[in-house]
């Protein structure tokens, strides 16, 4: 199995750390992983994206143009990456602030209103964990146990009291993801 | 009786007549310095102190680029030769990696104040526990007498043939006063070696500088105002006179910072 | 099995320095490698192993701190990115001349000048052909994964001390910034002062020892004949490296008719390109030089002898390593180049296209 994922949005949405948790979860189940961020000034306030690959084999290029999954959190990223999803692949997006919605009919499209769910949980910072939960619901590439392990590993110890909150955000994400179009 | 060299040796060279001996910490290599140059005296004083203080096996020295580039040929201790101006960076690492050793740099004014100004400032500012010996002769001796940052106003050099024009080239840089202002320096002094009296005082000052390092107090910095008869185009005697009358008028001798406190108003 | 961690290449290098028993790291921040010094400062290696970490005032100072530390027999390292390495070339040349061991990491970014902070491989010539003034060579290792950013550190120290020569780890912004799974090696204790004296005391300035002359570290020799001899001695040493230290990796080469030659991040992209090309039935394999100096000329020559039809070099520059590939292959097979510069990264699809148009169809 190889899953090639792009996660893209604004800096500050937790794009990079979501990718990191996903990658760590992959390690927890014995996979090879890579995490390649866009870096530099564009991170500050601008767009941020990260390519995450989980595979049972040695990973070749950490930088890709075609993806099995695109997790999209703003309009710019949707415009840029919708066309980069492989036919039959997955596009998960947050509809907040989106004016031009995804149009392709050869991929699976899902949405998650993550900011709403996060504010229900009383902490907008767990936004990215809600998105992660939504993704794992539609594409369970890592088991929930391994995600919890990955979360623990990637969070510095002084934040470990926040683990339960993050776990429940993931849980909520799995419940609130909506199908826009499935092509199965 | 004819007084041949051998005869004199036989009559005079006796233990009871011995009043001075070259320290074994100077090698037998003939110094490459011009006769009358202050570098030789400064070398001797430093190496005598290393011997007297029992530091022969615990000293690591750093030679600069300048006339004293070959200091490692003359100083009989473990030595490194640095790139032009970088001696304080070498010393920083050596001292941090061998905190028990006595580590010194020996640098000219072009080396320390021009190309190596940044390394000097930052090593002093970090308070590196090293000793910097700074030979200020107001000129680039080695490369044939070009202007240095320390060249006096109006002084002729091969790159200021009409005299240093301070409007164009600024005023002489008093690096010693500058480093004295930095909290990292613990002992800062300006000395000279052109007379026996001055040399004796300079030796005391360098001894104190070494002690400061051995006590782990911070950077000790000793400027030695020196001559460059070749670069200044003077006889050695004339050069010492000129040093007394001109250099010392601008570069005042004496301690500037003692025990971490300024003891002199910096103007 | 060693400890598994998800780390950036830069962090893996930093952690490996501590574990490899480095005595000192001296560096100055520059993107995309500032994580090295940030990681070290956060880790407090002084408490873990006694290792010294210092933020220098410039790259000029950093490399000269390495000169001092290496000259005093200790294991020292620095890291920077392209513009900073340019500033270090003075010290690198002096260290090569004075035969001092050290490890230098270059996480390359695009140039010339201030250029871009995005990944590049345009310092290949600088790293492999000398770079600073004078005739000298660095031993150059090119990691292609975060794992190798860690594993090459102890290897680099071993080689540096074996040959008393600076070793450069030539990486780039992709390998430095990406995270991958790393298996960390077990810590190697730092040498005690007594061990430093025992191992390096015959040449390093560790303080005079009774029974030996003083040690001098210098690159200066004013006698032309003696200086010429020194140059010949250095080149005898480099020849030994060429005979003993060539390292490379081959993937999918058993039945290959065509070869992609690429190192570092370009080799990773090429690997993907090879998967895509093989799916179309093209018999192509990868030759990945791991030592860029000494370069694996013989490996390429063997492929030519066995009937290789063509070589495509893929680099994040305007074509630098291709000159070494041409030196090996000569006119015996087609040699072409494909790459991007300025921080633009070639895609696997583009590489396949270049292979088809420049090598197979051309
Ligand atoms: C990078 C570099 N630039 C220039 C030189 C040439 N150079 C050698 S010594 C020197 C000046 C030395 O003057 P100073 O430090 O005052 O020493 P002095 O000879 O007066 O004792 C210069 C410019 C060099 N060796 N390296
Ligand atoms: S040139 Fe000047 S500094 Fe150099 S040795 Fe001669 S007198 Fe001394
Ligand atoms: Mg001078």
PDB file of N, CA, C and O in Angstrom, chain A residues 101-142:
ATOM      1  N   UNK A 101     -16.752  25.602  -5.618  1.00  0.00           N
ATOM      2  CA  UNK A 101     -16.637  24.262  -5.026  1.00  0.00           C
ATOM      3  C   UNK A 101     -16.014  23.288  -6.031  1.00  0.00           C
ATOM      4  O   UNK A 101     -16.000  23.567  -7.236  1.00  0.00           O
ATOM      5  N   UNK A 102     -15.541  22.138  -5.543  1.00  0.00           N
ATOM      6  CA  UNK A 102     -14.915  21.186  -6.463  1.00  0.00           C
ATOM      7  C   UNK A 102     -15.898  20.704  -7.529  1.00  0.00           C
ATOM      8  O   UNK A 102     -17.090  20.534  -7.248  1.00  0.00           O
ATOM      9  N   UNK A 103     -15.384  20.487  -8.719  1.00  0.00           N
ATOM     10  CA  UNK A 103     -16.260  20.182  -9.841  1.00  0.00           C
ATOM     11  C   UNK A 103     -16.012  18.810 -10.467  1.00  0.00           C
ATOM     12  O   UNK A 103     -16.833  18.341 -11.264  1.00  0.00           O
ATOM     13  N   UNK A 104     -14.881  18.192 -10.145  1.00  0.00           N
ATOM     14  CA  UNK A 104     -14.554  16.952 -10.850  1.00  0.00           C
ATOM     15  C   UNK A 104     -15.552  15.844 -10.572  1.00  0.00           C
ATOM     16  O   UNK A 104     -16.081  15.734  -9.460  1.00  0.00           O
ATOM     17  N   UNK A 105     -15.798  15.000 -11.570  1.00  0.00           N
ATOM     18  CA  UNK A 105     -16.740  13.901 -11.342  1.00  0.00           C
ATOM     19  C   UNK A 105     -16.050  12.534 -11.402  1.00  0.00           C
ATOM     20  O   UNK A 105     -16.701  11.504 -11.417  1.00  0.00           O
ATOM     21  N   UNK A 106     -14.694  12.549 -11.456  1.00  0.00           N
ATOM     22  CA  UNK A 106     -13.989  11.258 -11.491  1.00  0.00           C
ATOM     23  C   UNK A 106     -13.239  10.990 -10.193  1.00  0.00           C
ATOM     24  O   UNK A 106     -12.356  10.145 -10.137  1.00  0.00           O
ATOM     25  N   UNK A 107     -13.574  11.742  -9.154  1.00  0.00           N
ATOM     26  CA  UNK A 107     -12.931  11.510  -7.851  1.00  0.00           C
ATOM     27  C   UNK A 107     -14.002  11.513  -6.760  1.00  0.00           C
ATOM     28  O   UNK A 107     -15.130  11.948  -6.974  1.00  0.00           O
ATOM     29  N   UNK A 108     -13.604  11.019  -5.582  1.00  0.00           N
ATOM     30  CA  UNK A 108     -14.514  11.012  -4.434  1.00  0.00           C
ATOM     31  C   UNK A 108     -14.356  12.323  -3.674  1.00  0.00           C
ATOM     32  O   UNK A 108     -13.236  12.691  -3.308  1.00  0.00           O
ATOM     33  N   UNK A 109     -15.480  13.003  -3.425  1.00  0.00           N
ATOM     34  CA  UNK A 109     -15.397  14.303  -2.768  1.00  0.00           C
ATOM     35  C   UNK A 109     -16.173  14.282  -1.455  1.00  0.00           C
ATOM     36  O   UNK A 109     -17.318  13.813  -1.400  1.00  0.00           O
ATOM     37  N   UNK A 110     -15.514  14.776  -0.399  1.00  0.00           N
ATOM     38  CA  UNK A 110     -16.135  14.847   0.918  1.00  0.00           C
ATOM     39  C   UNK A 110     -15.908  16.234   1.490  1.00  0.00           C
ATOM     40  O   UNK A 110     -14.973  16.932   1.091  1.00  0.00           O
ATOM     41  N   UNK A 111     -16.767  16.627   2.435  1.00  0.00           N
ATOM     42  CA  UNK A 111     -16.504  17.894   3.106  1.00  0.00           C
ATOM     43  C   UNK A 111     -16.652  17.766   4.612  1.00  0.00           C
ATOM     44  O   UNK A 111     -17.361  16.884   5.114  1.00  0.00           O
ATOM     45  N   UNK A 112     -15.968  18.655   5.327  1.00  0.00           N
ATOM     46  CA  UNK A 112     -16.049  18.687   6.790  1.00  0.00           C
ATOM     47  C   UNK A 112     -16.065  20.156   7.233  1.00  0.00           C
ATOM     48  O   UNK A 112     -15.165  20.917   6.866  1.00  0.00           O
ATOM     49  N   UNK A 113     -17.094  20.510   7.974  1.00  0.00           N
ATOM     50  CA  UNK A 113     -17.173  21.881   8.490  1.00  0.00           C
ATOM     51  C   UNK A 113     -16.396  21.927   9.807  1.00  0.00           C
ATOM     52  O   UNK A 113     -16.962  21.978  10.895  1.00  0.00           O
ATOM     53  N   UNK A 114     -15.095  21.921   9.695  1.00  0.00           N
ATOM     54  CA  UNK A 114     -14.240  21.663  10.861  1.00  0.00           C
ATOM     55  C   UNK A 114     -14.207  22.827  11.842  1.00  0.00           C
ATOM     56  O   UNK A 114     -14.117  22.621  13.048  1.00  0.00           O
ATOM     57  N   UNK A 115     -14.297  24.063  11.336  1.00  0.00           N
ATOM     58  CA  UNK A 115     -14.220  25.178  12.298  1.00  0.00           C
ATOM     59  C   UNK A 115     -15.462  25.179  13.192  1.00  0.00           C
ATOM     60  O   UNK A 115     -15.379  25.479  14.380  1.00  0.00           O
ATOM     61  N   UNK A 116     -16.576  24.791  12.600  1.00  0.00           N
ATOM     62  CA  UNK A 116     -17.800  24.713  13.389  1.00  0.00           C
ATOM     63  C   UNK A 116     -17.651  23.643  14.488  1.00  0.00           C
ATOM     64  O   UNK A 116     -17.906  23.908  15.667  1.00  0.00           O
ATOM     65  N   UNK A 117     -17.186  22.473  14.089  1.00  0.00           N
ATOM     66  CA  UNK A 117     -17.028  21.380  15.056  1.00  0.00           C
ATOM     67  C   UNK A 117     -16.027  21.761  16.136  1.00  0.00           C
ATOM     68  O   UNK A 117     -16.248  21.528  17.329  1.00  0.00           O
ATOM     69  N   UNK A 118     -14.931  22.407  15.714  1.00  0.00           N
ATOM     70  CA  UNK A 118     -13.893  22.779  16.686  1.00  0.00           C
ATOM     71  C   UNK A 118     -14.437  23.786  17.691  1.00  0.00           C
ATOM     72  O   UNK A 118     -14.153  23.689  18.889  1.00  0.00           O
ATOM     73  N   UNK A 119     -15.230  24.738  17.218  1.00  0.00           N
ATOM     74  CA  UNK A 119     -15.723  25.725  18.175  1.00  0.00           C
ATOM     75  C   UNK A 119     -16.788  25.108  19.096  1.00  0.00           C
ATOM     76  O   UNK A 119     -16.914  25.487  20.249  1.00  0.00           O
ATOM     77  N   UNK A 120     -17.510  24.110  18.604  1.00  0.00           N
ATOM     78  CA  UNK A 120     -18.418  23.363  19.479  1.00  0.00           C
ATOM     79  C   UNK A 120     -17.648  22.712  20.617  1.00  0.00           C
ATOM     80  O   UNK A 120     -18.106  22.658  21.756  1.00  0.00           O
ATOM     81  N   UNK A 121     -16.443  22.244  20.277  1.00  0.00           N
ATOM     82  CA  UNK A 121     -15.588  21.597  21.287  1.00  0.00           C
ATOM     83  C   UNK A 121     -14.943  22.634  22.197  1.00  0.00           C
ATOM     84  O   UNK A 121     -14.263  22.299  23.158  1.00  0.00           O
ATOM     85  N   UNK A 122     -15.118  23.898  21.856  1.00  0.00           N
ATOM     86  CA  UNK A 122     -14.619  24.970  22.716  1.00  0.00           C
ATOM     87  C   UNK A 122     -13.156  25.308  22.509  1.00  0.00           C
ATOM     88  O   UNK A 122     -12.562  25.997  23.324  1.00  0.00           O
ATOM     89  N   UNK A 123     -12.545  24.801  21.446  1.00  0.00           N
ATOM     90  CA  UNK A 123     -11.138  25.132  21.215  1.00  0.00           C
ATOM     91  C   UNK A 123     -10.806  25.117  19.727  1.00  0.00           C
ATOM     92  O   UNK A 123     -10.630  24.061  19.128  1.00  0.00           O
ATOM     93  N   UNK A 124     -10.731  26.303  19.113  1.00  0.00           N
ATOM     94  CA  UNK A 124     -10.484  26.369  17.673  1.00  0.00           C
ATOM     95  C   UNK A 124      -9.142  25.737  17.272  1.00  0.00           C
ATOM     96  O   UNK A 124      -8.932  25.407  16.120  1.00  0.00           O
ATOM     97  N   UNK A 125      -8.253  25.551  18.260  1.00  0.00           N
ATOM     98  CA  UNK A 125      -6.932  24.998  17.932  1.00  0.00           C
ATOM     99  C   UNK A 125      -6.989  23.533  17.483  1.00  0.00           C
ATOM    100  O   UNK A 125      -6.044  23.034  16.876  1.00  0.00           O
ATOM    101  N   UNK A 126      -8.076  22.837  17.830  1.00  0.00           N
ATOM    102  CA  UNK A 126      -8.146  21.423  17.452  1.00  0.00           C
ATOM    103  C   UNK A 126      -8.780  21.246  16.063  1.00  0.00           C
ATOM    104  O   UNK A 126      -9.087  20.132  15.653  1.00  0.00           O
ATOM    105  N   UNK A 127      -8.934  22.382  15.361  1.00  0.00           N
ATOM    106  CA  UNK A 127      -9.467  22.381  13.997  1.00  0.00           C
ATOM    107  C   UNK A 127      -8.845  21.269  13.146  1.00  0.00           C
ATOM    108  O   UNK A 127      -9.537  20.473  12.506  1.00  0.00           O
ATOM    109  N   UNK A 128      -7.517  21.215  13.158  1.00  0.00           N
ATOM    110  CA  UNK A 128      -6.857  20.250  12.273  1.00  0.00           C
ATOM    111  C   UNK A 128      -7.113  18.801  12.667  1.00  0.00           C
ATOM    112  O   UNK A 128      -7.138  17.905  11.839  1.00  0.00           O
ATOM    113  N   UNK A 129      -7.364  18.586  13.958  1.00  0.00           N
ATOM    114  CA  UNK A 129      -7.642  17.216  14.408  1.00  0.00           C
ATOM    115  C   UNK A 129      -9.039  16.767  13.942  1.00  0.00           C
ATOM    116  O   UNK A 129      -9.266  15.595  13.658  1.00  0.00           O
ATOM    117  N   UNK A 130      -9.947  17.733  13.868  1.00  0.00           N
ATOM    118  CA  UNK A 130     -11.281  17.426  13.344  1.00  0.00           C
ATOM    119  C   UNK A 130     -11.150  16.988  11.882  1.00  0.00           C
ATOM    120  O   UNK A 130     -11.734  15.990  11.448  1.00  0.00           O
ATOM    121  N   UNK A 131     -10.344  17.728  11.128  1.00  0.00           N
ATOM    122  CA  UNK A 131     -10.135  17.397   9.716  1.00  0.00           C
ATOM    123  C   UNK A 131      -9.500  16.008   9.595  1.00  0.00           C
ATOM    124  O   UNK A 131      -9.905  15.187   8.771  1.00  0.00           O
ATOM    125  N   UNK A 132      -8.529  15.760  10.468  1.00  0.00           N
ATOM    126  CA  UNK A 132      -7.861  14.456  10.427  1.00  0.00           C
ATOM    127  C   UNK A 132      -8.861  13.332  10.678  1.00  0.00           C
ATOM    128  O   UNK A 132      -8.871  12.308   9.982  1.00  0.00           O
ATOM    129  N   UNK A 133      -9.738  13.543  11.678  1.00  0.00           N
ATOM    130  CA  UNK A 133     -10.758  12.542  11.982  1.00  0.00           C
ATOM    131  C   UNK A 133     -11.648  12.278  10.781  1.00  0.00           C
ATOM    132  O   UNK A 133     -11.933  11.130  10.434  1.00  0.00           O
ATOM    133  N   UNK A 134     -12.045  13.361  10.127  1.00  0.00           N
ATOM    134  CA  UNK A 134     -12.904  13.228   8.950  1.00  0.00           C
ATOM    135  C   UNK A 134     -12.203  12.398   7.870  1.00  0.00           C
ATOM    136  O   UNK A 134     -12.804  11.502   7.261  1.00  0.00           O
ATOM    137  N   UNK A 135     -10.933  12.681   7.672  1.00  0.00           N
ATOM    138  CA  UNK A 135     -10.195  11.948   6.639  1.00  0.00           C
ATOM    139  C   UNK A 135     -10.099  10.457   6.975  1.00  0.00           C
ATOM    140  O   UNK A 135     -10.315   9.588   6.123  1.00  0.00           O
ATOM    141  N   UNK A 136      -9.788  10.171   8.223  1.00  0.00           N
ATOM    142  CA  UNK A 136      -9.592   8.774   8.598  1.00  0.00           C
ATOM    143  C   UNK A 136     -10.901   7.986   8.532  1.00  0.00           C
ATOM    144  O   UNK A 136     -10.895   6.775   8.352  1.00  0.00           O
ATOM    145  N   UNK A 137     -12.007   8.704   8.656  1.00  0.00           N
ATOM    146  CA  UNK A 137     -13.303   8.045   8.506  1.00  0.00           C
ATOM    147  C   UNK A 137     -13.490   7.584   7.051  1.00  0.00           C
ATOM    148  O   UNK A 137     -13.873   6.444   6.791  1.00  0.00           O
ATOM    149  N   UNK A 138     -13.165   8.473   6.094  1.00  0.00           N
ATOM    150  CA  UNK A 138     -13.403   8.090   4.697  1.00  0.00           C
ATOM    151  C   UNK A 138     -12.257   7.269   4.125  1.00  0.00           C
ATOM    152  O   UNK A 138     -12.421   6.582   3.117  1.00  0.00           O
ATOM    153  N   UNK A 139     -11.091   7.331   4.759  1.00  0.00           N
ATOM    154  CA  UNK A 139      -9.949   6.558   4.273  1.00  0.00           C
ATOM    155  C   UNK A 139      -9.113   6.079   5.456  1.00  0.00           C
ATOM    156  O   UNK A 139      -8.097   6.693   5.794  1.00  0.00           O
ATOM    157  N   UNK A 140      -9.535   4.984   6.085  1.00  0.00           N
ATOM    158  CA  UNK A 140      -8.866   4.562   7.333  1.00  0.00           C
ATOM    159  C   UNK A 140      -7.494   3.927   7.081  1.00  0.00           C
ATOM    160  O   UNK A 140      -7.315   2.730   7.310  1.00  0.00           O
ATOM    161  N   UNK A 141      -6.546   4.712   6.624  1.00  0.00           N
ATOM    162  CA  UNK A 141      -5.227   4.151   6.292  1.00  0.00           C
ATOM    163  C   UNK A 141      -4.406   3.844   7.539  1.00  0.00           C
ATOM    164  O   UNK A 141      -3.448   3.083   7.473  1.00  0.00           O
ATOM    165  N   UNK A 142      -4.751   4.490   8.652  1.00  0.00           N
ATOM    166  CA  UNK A 142      -4.091   4.124   9.910  1.00  0.00           C
ATOM    167  C   UNK A 142      -5.176   3.877  10.949  1.00  0.00           C
ATOM    168  O   UNK A 142      -6.215   4.527  10.933  1.00  0.00           O
TER     169      UNK A 142
END
